[in-house]
């Protein structure tokens, strides 16, 4: 087990976690579990899984709970359309009990394509639906009789959860990008989970969260900033050719999110000063994926992704933390388990 010196502990208030696997391009599951076990043994803070149209989320999270001892296990994120608030509340409470109080619940609307054409549910009023889900889940976790009158849910019979969860205040995070959603997150949640938010704009994100906190009578910094960060950890002796390959690989999902995932990410980046870069990527898609990836500028990639050796990544995380990041969530390295173990150990040592 590694320990931070008092000097570095004071400087590094941020807590590093990992996104264990891609929901769209899942790796061999046994390898995913083994990498998570290594992150647990090294003392990293959290590990998260998402979902799309692949593995079922909570079944996979249960595997990670059983395979670990200390690391927090997060749903990042469960969408707010395909499961009822009660199912999400009971799932979260069950995993929190089985993990000894280590579970984190991330929620979000996902997007219209997935919700309507995979789940077959109408995608409407995601902001209001998010609020009602969190309010109902909180009521269930507190052991209250479930009587609720909202826009989407009318619950009259007063059902109560039939066991006592270990934590009535289980942390709830929200995947939010638009200003209204971020402000609401500051009102009602414990953290925000943005994707591809530019590093120079963490202060703007904090201001929106704290505006929501004030509206709800909460203290500033009530909601943590826990961004998903596309990350490529490289060995210390990496060649320049391998470094450039890693940058190109990191640009691929960014180009996809900007050009093929609706307008959410493109609009967010435009609002944050990357209008020309967004348009270049969209224009690049007219010629195909290679042109779209090539259109990702170094300025944009460096603003939203981390590519480098463990020491280089930690140096940038230190800077990002000064700008407002609380809980950076890095991409779990790809590759054989033994190679990943070495990279994670080097990262942990760089954080000390």
Coordinates of C-alpha atoms in Angstrom, one line a residue:
X1 CA 0.0 0.0 0.0
X2 CA 1.3 3.4 -1.0
X3 CA 1.2 6.5 1.2
X4 CA 1.3 10.1 0.2
X5 CA 3.7 12.4 2.0
X6 CA 2.0 15.2 4.0
X7 CA 3.2 17.8 1.4
X8 CA 1.8 16.0 -1.6
X9 CA -1.3 15.0 0.3
X10 CA -2.0 18.7 1.0
X11 CA -1.4 19.5 -2.6
X12 CA -3.2 16.6 -4.2
X13 CA -6.8 16.8 -2.9
X14 CA -8.1 15.1 -5.9
X15 CA -8.9 11.4 -5.9
X16 CA -8.1 9.3 -9.0
X17 CA -10.6 6.7 -10.3
X18 CA -10.9 4.7 -13.5
X19 CA -13.5 3.9 -16.1
X20 CA -13.1 0.1 -16.1
X21 CA -14.3 -0.7 -19.6
X22 CA -16.0 0.8 -22.7
X23 CA -19.7 -0.1 -22.9
X24 CA -19.6 0.1 -26.7
X25 CA -16.4 -1.9 -27.3
X26 CA -16.2 -4.3 -24.3
X27 CA -12.9 -6.0 -23.5
X28 CA -12.5 -9.6 -22.3
X29 CA -14.5 -9.5 -19.0
X30 CA -12.1 -11.6 -16.9
X31 CA -9.3 -9.2 -17.8
X32 CA -11.4 -6.2 -16.9
X33 CA -12.1 -7.7 -13.5
X34 CA -8.4 -8.5 -12.9
X35 CA -7.4 -4.9 -13.8
X36 CA -10.0 -3.6 -11.4
X37 CA -8.7 -5.9 -8.7
X38 CA -5.2 -4.5 -9.2
X39 CA -6.5 -0.9 -9.0
X40 CA -8.2 -1.9 -5.7
X41 CA -5.0 -3.3 -4.3
X42 CA -3.0 -0.2 -5.3
X43 CA -5.4 2.0 -3.4
X44 CA -7.1 4.0 -6.2
X45 CA -10.3 5.7 -5.2
X46 CA -13.0 4.4 -7.5
X47 CA -13.9 2.4 -10.6
X48 CA -16.9 3.0 -12.8
X49 CA -18.8 1.2 -15.5
X50 CA -21.3 2.6 -18.1
X51 CA -23.8 0.9 -20.3
X52 CA -25.2 1.3 -23.8
X53 CA -26.3 -1.8 -25.8
X54 CA -23.8 -4.3 -24.4
X55 CA -23.4 -5.9 -21.0
X56 CA -26.1 -5.3 -18.4
X57 CA -24.7 -2.7 -16.0
X58 CA -25.7 -3.9 -12.5
X59 CA -24.8 -7.5 -13.1
X60 CA -21.3 -6.4 -14.1
X61 CA -21.0 -4.1 -11.1
X62 CA -21.9 -7.0 -8.8
X63 CA -18.9 -8.9 -10.3
X64 CA -16.7 -5.9 -9.4
X65 CA -18.1 -5.7 -5.9
X66 CA -17.3 -9.3 -5.2
X67 CA -13.8 -9.0 -6.7
X68 CA -12.7 -6.0 -4.6
X69 CA -12.2 -4.9 -1.0
X70 CA -11.7 -1.2 -0.7
X71 CA -12.2 0.7 -4.0
X72 CA -15.6 2.4 -4.6
X73 CA -17.7 0.9 -7.3
X74 CA -19.8 3.3 -9.5
X75 CA -22.5 3.1 -12.0
X76 CA -21.4 5.6 -14.5
X77 CA -24.0 6.0 -15.8
X78 CA -27.4 4.2 -15.5
X79 CA -29.9 5.9 -17.8
X80 CA -33.1 7.3 -16.3
X81 CA -35.5 5.7 -18.9
X82 CA -35.0 1.9 -19.0
X83 CA -35.4 1.2 -15.3
X84 CA -37.8 2.7 -12.8
X85 CA -36.6 4.9 -9.9
X86 CA -37.5 2.1 -7.5
X87 CA -35.5 -0.5 -9.4
X88 CA -32.5 1.8 -9.4
X89 CA -32.9 2.6 -5.7
X90 CA -33.2 -1.1 -4.7
X91 CA -30.2 -2.0 -7.0
X92 CA -28.1 0.7 -5.6
X93 CA -29.0 -0.1 -2.0
X94 CA -28.4 -3.8 -2.6
X95 CA -24.9 -3.2 -4.0
X96 CA -24.1 -0.7 -1.3
X97 CA -24.9 -3.4 1.3
X98 CA -23.0 -6.1 -0.5
X99 CA -20.0 -3.9 -0.9
X100 CA -19.9 -2.6 2.7
X101 CA -20.9 0.9 1.7
X102 CA -18.7 1.4 -1.4
X103 CA -21.3 1.9 -4.1
X104 CA -21.8 5.2 -6.1
X105 CA -24.8 5.8 -8.3
X106 CA -24.4 7.8 -11.5
X107 CA -27.5 8.8 -13.4
X108 CA -28.1 10.5 -16.8
X109 CA -30.5 10.7 -19.7
X110 CA -28.3 9.0 -22.2
X111 CA -29.6 10.2 -25.6
X112 CA -32.6 9.9 -27.8
X113 CA -31.2 7.4 -30.2
X114 CA -30.4 4.8 -27.5
X115 CA -33.5 5.5 -25.4
X116 CA -36.0 5.4 -28.3
X117 CA -34.4 2.8 -30.6
X118 CA -32.8 0.4 -28.1
X119 CA -35.1 0.7 -25.1
X120 CA -38.2 1.7 -27.0
X121 CA -39.0 4.5 -24.6
X122 CA -40.0 8.0 -25.5
X123 CA -37.2 10.5 -24.8
X124 CA -38.8 13.5 -23.3
X125 CA -38.1 16.2 -20.6
X126 CA -34.8 14.7 -19.4
X127 CA -34.2 17.6 -16.9
X128 CA -37.5 17.0 -15.1
X129 CA -37.2 13.3 -15.3
X130 CA -33.7 13.4 -13.7
X131 CA -35.0 15.5 -10.8
X132 CA -37.9 13.1 -10.2
X133 CA -35.7 10.1 -10.3
X134 CA -33.3 11.5 -7.7
X135 CA -36.1 12.7 -5.4
X136 CA -37.8 9.3 -5.5
X137 CA -34.5 7.4 -5.1
X138 CA -33.6 9.6 -2.1
X139 CA -37.0 8.9 -0.5
X140 CA -36.6 5.1 -0.9
X141 CA -33.1 5.1 0.5
X142 CA -34.3 7.2 3.5
X143 CA -36.9 4.5 4.2
X144 CA -39.8 6.8 3.7
X145 CA -43.3 5.8 2.5
X146 CA -43.3 6.3 -1.2
X147 CA -46.0 8.9 -1.8
X148 CA -44.9 11.1 -4.6
X149 CA -46.7 13.5 -7.1
X150 CA -44.6 14.5 -10.1
X151 CA -44.9 15.1 -13.8
X152 CA -43.9 11.6 -14.6
X153 CA -44.6 9.6 -11.5
X154 CA -47.8 9.5 -9.4
X155 CA -47.1 7.1 -6.5
X156 CA -49.8 6.6 -3.9
X157 CA -49.6 3.3 -2.0
X158 CA -46.8 4.2 0.3
X159 CA -44.5 1.3 -0.3
X160 CA -41.2 1.2 1.6
X161 CA -38.0 -0.6 0.9
X162 CA -38.0 -3.9 2.8
X163 CA -34.5 -3.7 4.2
X164 CA -32.4 -0.8 5.7
X165 CA -29.7 0.4 3.3
X166 CA -26.3 1.0 4.9
X167 CA -26.4 4.7 3.7
X168 CA -29.5 6.8 3.3
X169 CA -27.2 9.5 1.7
X170 CA -25.6 7.2 -0.9
X171 CA -23.8 9.6 -3.3
X172 CA -25.6 10.3 -6.5
X173 CA -23.8 11.8 -9.6
X174 CA -25.3 13.1 -12.8
X175 CA -24.0 13.1 -16.3
X176 CA -24.7 16.7 -17.3
X177 CA -23.4 19.1 -20.0
X178 CA -26.0 21.8 -20.6
X179 CA -26.1 24.8 -18.3
X180 CA -29.6 24.1 -16.9
X181 CA -28.7 20.5 -16.2
X182 CA -25.4 21.5 -14.5
X183 CA -27.2 24.0 -12.3
X184 CA -29.8 21.4 -11.4
X185 CA -27.1 19.0 -10.5
X186 CA -25.7 21.5 -8.1
X187 CA -29.1 21.6 -6.5
X188 CA -29.8 17.9 -6.1
X189 CA -26.8 15.7 -6.6
X190 CA -23.4 15.0 -5.1
X191 CA -21.3 15.2 -8.3
X192 CA -21.3 15.9 -12.0
X193 CA -19.8 13.6 -14.6
X194 CA -19.0 15.5 -17.8
X195 CA -17.3 14.1 -20.8
X196 CA -14.9 16.1 -23.0
X197 CA -15.4 19.3 -20.9
X198 CA -12.3 21.5 -21.7
X199 CA -9.8 21.7 -18.9
X200 CA -9.6 25.5 -19.1
X201 CA -13.3 25.7 -18.3
X202 CA -13.5 23.8 -15.0
X203 CA -14.0 27.1 -13.2
X204 CA -17.1 27.8 -15.3
X205 CA -18.4 24.4 -14.5
X206 CA -17.8 25.0 -10.8
X207 CA -19.6 28.3 -11.0
X208 CA -22.7 26.7 -12.5
X209 CA -22.7 23.9 -9.9
X210 CA -22.4 26.4 -7.0
X211 CA -25.2 28.5 -8.5
X212 CA -27.4 25.5 -8.2
X213 CA -26.2 24.8 -4.7
X214 CA -27.1 28.3 -3.6
X215 CA -30.6 28.0 -5.0
X216 CA -31.1 24.9 -2.9
X217 CA -29.5 26.4 0.2
X218 CA -26.5 24.1 0.0
X219 CA -22.9 25.2 0.7
X220 CA -20.6 25.8 -2.2
X221 CA -18.7 22.8 -3.5
X222 CA -21.5 20.5 -2.5
X223 CA -21.2 18.7 -5.8
X224 CA -17.9 17.2 -7.0
X225 CA -16.5 17.5 -10.5
X226 CA -15.8 13.9 -11.6
X227 CA -15.1 14.0 -15.4
X228 CA -14.6 11.0 -17.6
X229 CA -11.2 11.7 -19.2
X230 CA -10.0 9.8 -22.3
X231 CA -6.5 8.7 -21.2
X232 CA -3.6 6.9 -22.7
X233 CA -1.0 5.9 -20.1
X234 CA 2.4 5.2 -21.8
X235 CA 5.6 3.6 -20.5
X236 CA 8.4 6.0 -19.5
X237 CA 10.6 4.9 -22.5
X238 CA 7.8 5.4 -25.1
X239 CA 8.9 6.2 -28.6
X240 CA 7.7 9.3 -30.4
X241 CA 6.0 7.1 -33.0
X242 CA 4.0 5.3 -30.2
X243 CA 3.1 8.6 -28.6
X244 CA 1.6 9.9 -31.9
X245 CA -0.3 6.6 -32.3
X246 CA -1.7 7.0 -28.9
X247 CA -2.8 10.6 -29.6
X248 CA -4.5 9.5 -32.8
X249 CA -6.3 6.7 -30.9
X250 CA -7.4 9.2 -28.2
X251 CA -8.8 11.5 -31.0
X252 CA -11.0 8.7 -32.4
X253 CA -13.7 8.7 -29.7
X254 CA -13.6 12.5 -29.5
X255 CA -14.3 12.8 -33.2
X256 CA -17.1 10.2 -32.9
X257 CA -18.8 12.0 -30.0
X258 CA -18.6 15.4 -31.8
X259 CA -19.8 14.1 -35.2
X260 CA -22.0 11.1 -34.5
X261 CA -23.5 11.4 -31.0
X262 CA -26.2 14.0 -31.7
X263 CA -25.4 17.7 -31.0
X264 CA -24.8 17.5 -27.3
X265 CA -21.0 17.3 -27.3
X266 CA -20.6 19.6 -30.3
X267 CA -22.8 22.2 -28.7
X268 CA -20.9 22.0 -25.4
X269 CA -17.6 22.5 -27.1
X270 CA -18.9 25.3 -29.1
X271 CA -20.1 27.1 -26.0
X272 CA -16.6 26.6 -24.5
X273 CA -14.6 28.2 -27.3
X274 CA -14.0 25.4 -29.8
X275 CA -16.3 26.4 -32.6
X276 CA -13.7 26.1 -35.4
X277 CA -12.5 22.7 -34.1
X278 CA -16.0 21.3 -33.9
X279 CA -16.8 22.5 -37.5
X280 CA -13.5 21.0 -38.8
X281 CA -14.5 17.6 -37.3
X282 CA -18.0 17.7 -38.7
X283 CA -16.6 18.7 -42.1
X284 CA -14.1 15.8 -41.8
X285 CA -16.9 13.3 -41.4
X286 CA -18.0 14.2 -44.9
X287 CA -14.9 12.3 -46.1
X288 CA -15.0 9.6 -43.5
X289 CA -13.7 8.6 -40.1
X290 CA -10.0 9.1 -41.0
X291 CA -10.5 12.7 -42.0
X292 CA -12.6 13.3 -38.9
X293 CA -9.9 12.0 -36.6
X294 CA -7.2 14.0 -38.5
X295 CA -9.4 17.1 -37.9
X296 CA -9.1 16.9 -34.2
X297 CA -6.6 19.7 -33.4
X298 CA -3.8 19.3 -30.8
X299 CA -5.4 22.2 -28.9
X300 CA -8.7 20.4 -28.6
X301 CA -7.2 17.0 -27.8
X302 CA -4.9 18.5 -25.1
X303 CA -7.9 20.3 -23.6
X304 CA -10.0 17.2 -23.0
X305 CA -7.7 14.1 -23.0
X306 CA -4.5 12.9 -21.2
X307 CA -1.8 11.2 -23.3
X308 CA 1.5 10.6 -21.7
X309 CA 3.6 8.7 -19.2
X310 CA 2.4 8.4 -15.6
X311 CA 4.5 11.3 -14.5
X312 CA 3.3 13.5 -17.3
X313 CA -0.3 12.6 -16.6
X314 CA 0.0 13.4 -12.9
X315 CA 1.6 16.8 -13.8
X316 CA -1.4 17.6 -15.9
X317 CA -3.8 16.3 -13.3
X318 CA -2.2 18.6 -10.7
X319 CA -2.8 21.5 -13.0
X320 CA -6.4 20.4 -13.8
X321 CA -7.1 20.1 -10.0
X322 CA -6.0 23.6 -9.5
X323 CA -8.5 24.6 -12.1
X324 CA -11.3 22.7 -10.4
X325 CA -11.3 18.9 -10.9
X326 CA -12.1 16.9 -7.8
X327 CA -12.3 13.3 -8.9
X328 CA -10.7 12.6 -12.3
X329 CA -11.8 9.3 -13.9
X330 CA -9.2 8.0 -16.2
X331 CA -9.6 5.3 -18.9
X332 CA -8.3 2.0 -17.7
X333 CA -5.3 1.1 -19.9
X334 CA -5.8 -1.4 -22.6
X335 CA -3.4 -4.4 -23.1
X336 CA -2.3 -7.5 -21.2
X337 CA -3.0 -7.5 -17.5
X338 CA 0.7 -7.6 -16.5
X339 CA 1.5 -4.5 -18.6
X340 CA -1.5 -2.7 -17.2
X341 CA -0.4 -3.6 -13.6
X342 CA 3.0 -2.0 -14.2
X343 CA 1.4 1.2 -15.6
X344 CA -1.0 1.5 -12.7
X345 CA 1.8 1.0 -10.2
X346 CA 3.9 3.7 -12.0
X347 CA 0.9 6.0 -11.9
X348 CA 0.4 5.4 -8.2
X349 CA 4.0 6.1 -7.5
X350 CA 3.8 9.3 -9.5
X351 CA 0.9 10.4 -7.3
X352 CA 2.9 9.9 -4.1

